Amino acid sequence: MNMNREEIIAALSPDKDPAELFALADKVRRENVGDAVHLRGLIEFSNHCRRRCYYCGIRAGNARVRRYRLSPEQILDCARTAVRLNYKTIVMQSGEDPHYDPKALASILEAVKTETGLAITLSVGEHSREDYKLLRAAGADRFLLRFETSDRRLFSMLKPDSDYDTRFRCLAWLKEAGFQVGSGVMSGLPGQSLESMADDILLFKELELDMVGIGPFIANPDTPMAGAHNGTLEAALRMVALTRIVTVNTHIPATTAMGSIDPKGRQKALRCGANVLMPNISPAEHRSDYSLYPGKICVSEAPEDCAGCMDAMLKNLGRARAEGFGHSLKSIEASPR
Ligand code: SAM
Ligand code: FES
């Protein structure tokens, strides 16, 4: 559905009652992606990172983080857990960890794919064009790389050792390599304007993304952004709703960050445009160390607990788990559905 920049800015304004916007987004979601919700098992396999993003708790140099890295066998074990819990996709996420370079990752991907046949999403940051091709050939189907904000000035303040144009070049390379591509932003960043949030949403559409993730910014006390104001759930929900309306059939998760700032955050997101959940299946002993922001939910639960919690949540909403891999509804190069 087309909305121009002015209309999007007006709908993002905190002065406007969001009820109508949320109802429209729920309708667009129901008509275009259905009632079923895709469960993607999240494996946070390393919290080592070479970058120093100002907002991120696992940034290099944060001495308060207990660093860990799962072994290939532990990652494979997590994938087996996903199979047991009847998840069809795993999301392998980490900091930009030089130990797990694309060659090392490729051999893990091959092992996981051969044994489990699961769909695999990667979220491992910026790499070269050739390395993205290697990861795709090794069996990864999808890739998440948030551009974090469309505001060039804000981006360079928040990510002092990254380059705005390179981030978007990576998104183009991912698409060229045949990945189903996801991107996204944080909402409520200090200094983020309604205009730039509207530009984020217009960019989601222009980039023809398969998946869009939006989460509220949550200030981490162990980062340079300690003490900054957090984003609100409502601003994040407005962005989810507008993204659904404007991009129509993208996969949009009800994110962990939403559930972390409001106990009903994910349920609310599922009722205004979201159609994906990402239950954590990382080993219990490391969960609290993947500490992007304070108050992160699901750090003491076992994978089975999260699965039960998700099913109860869906039942309560009158929704059900999706069957099948939940590949892109846009991409033509997707693996068999
Ligand atoms: N290293 C990869 C990358 O940067 O694309 C993937 C992992 S990164 C930790 C995953 C996402 O966490 C980021 O894209 C960012 O949006 C989110 N994140 C990090 N710190 C956050 C914070 N303080 N509040 C909310 N989201 C945060
Ligand atoms: Fe790791 Fe930003 S701190 S990618």
PDB file of C-alpha atoms in Angstrom, residues 47 57 59 61-67 220-223 288-289 291:
ATOM      1  CA  ASN A  47      29.568 -12.633  21.732  1.00  0.00           C
ATOM      2  CA  GLY A  57      26.688  -4.339  25.041  1.00  0.00           C
ATOM      3  CA  ARG A  59      31.107  -4.130  21.647  1.00  0.00           C
ATOM      4  CA  GLY A  61      36.530  -3.228  24.689  1.00  0.00           C
ATOM      5  CA  ASN A  62      33.616  -3.802  27.072  1.00  0.00           C
ATOM      6  CA  ALA A  63      35.542  -5.559  29.830  1.00  0.00           C
ATOM      7  CA  ARG A  64      32.348  -6.344  31.754  1.00  0.00           C
ATOM      8  CA  VAL A  65      31.230  -8.953  29.233  1.00  0.00           C
ATOM      9  CA  ARG A  66      32.162 -12.577  29.850  1.00  0.00           C
ATOM     10  CA  ARG A  67      33.112 -13.625  26.338  1.00  0.00           C
ATOM     11  CA  ASN A 220      23.128  -0.313  28.049  1.00  0.00           C
ATOM     12  CA  PRO A 221      24.920   0.991  31.171  1.00  0.00           C
ATOM     13  CA  ASP A 222      28.237  -0.544  30.057  1.00  0.00           C
ATOM     14  CA  THR A 223      28.364   1.438  26.797  1.00  0.00           C
ATOM     15  CA  SER A 288      22.995 -14.004  29.951  1.00  0.00           C
ATOM     16  CA  ASP A 289      26.370 -13.201  28.363  1.00  0.00           C
ATOM     17  CA  SER A 291      24.005  -8.974  26.808  1.00  0.00           C
TER      18      SER A 291
END
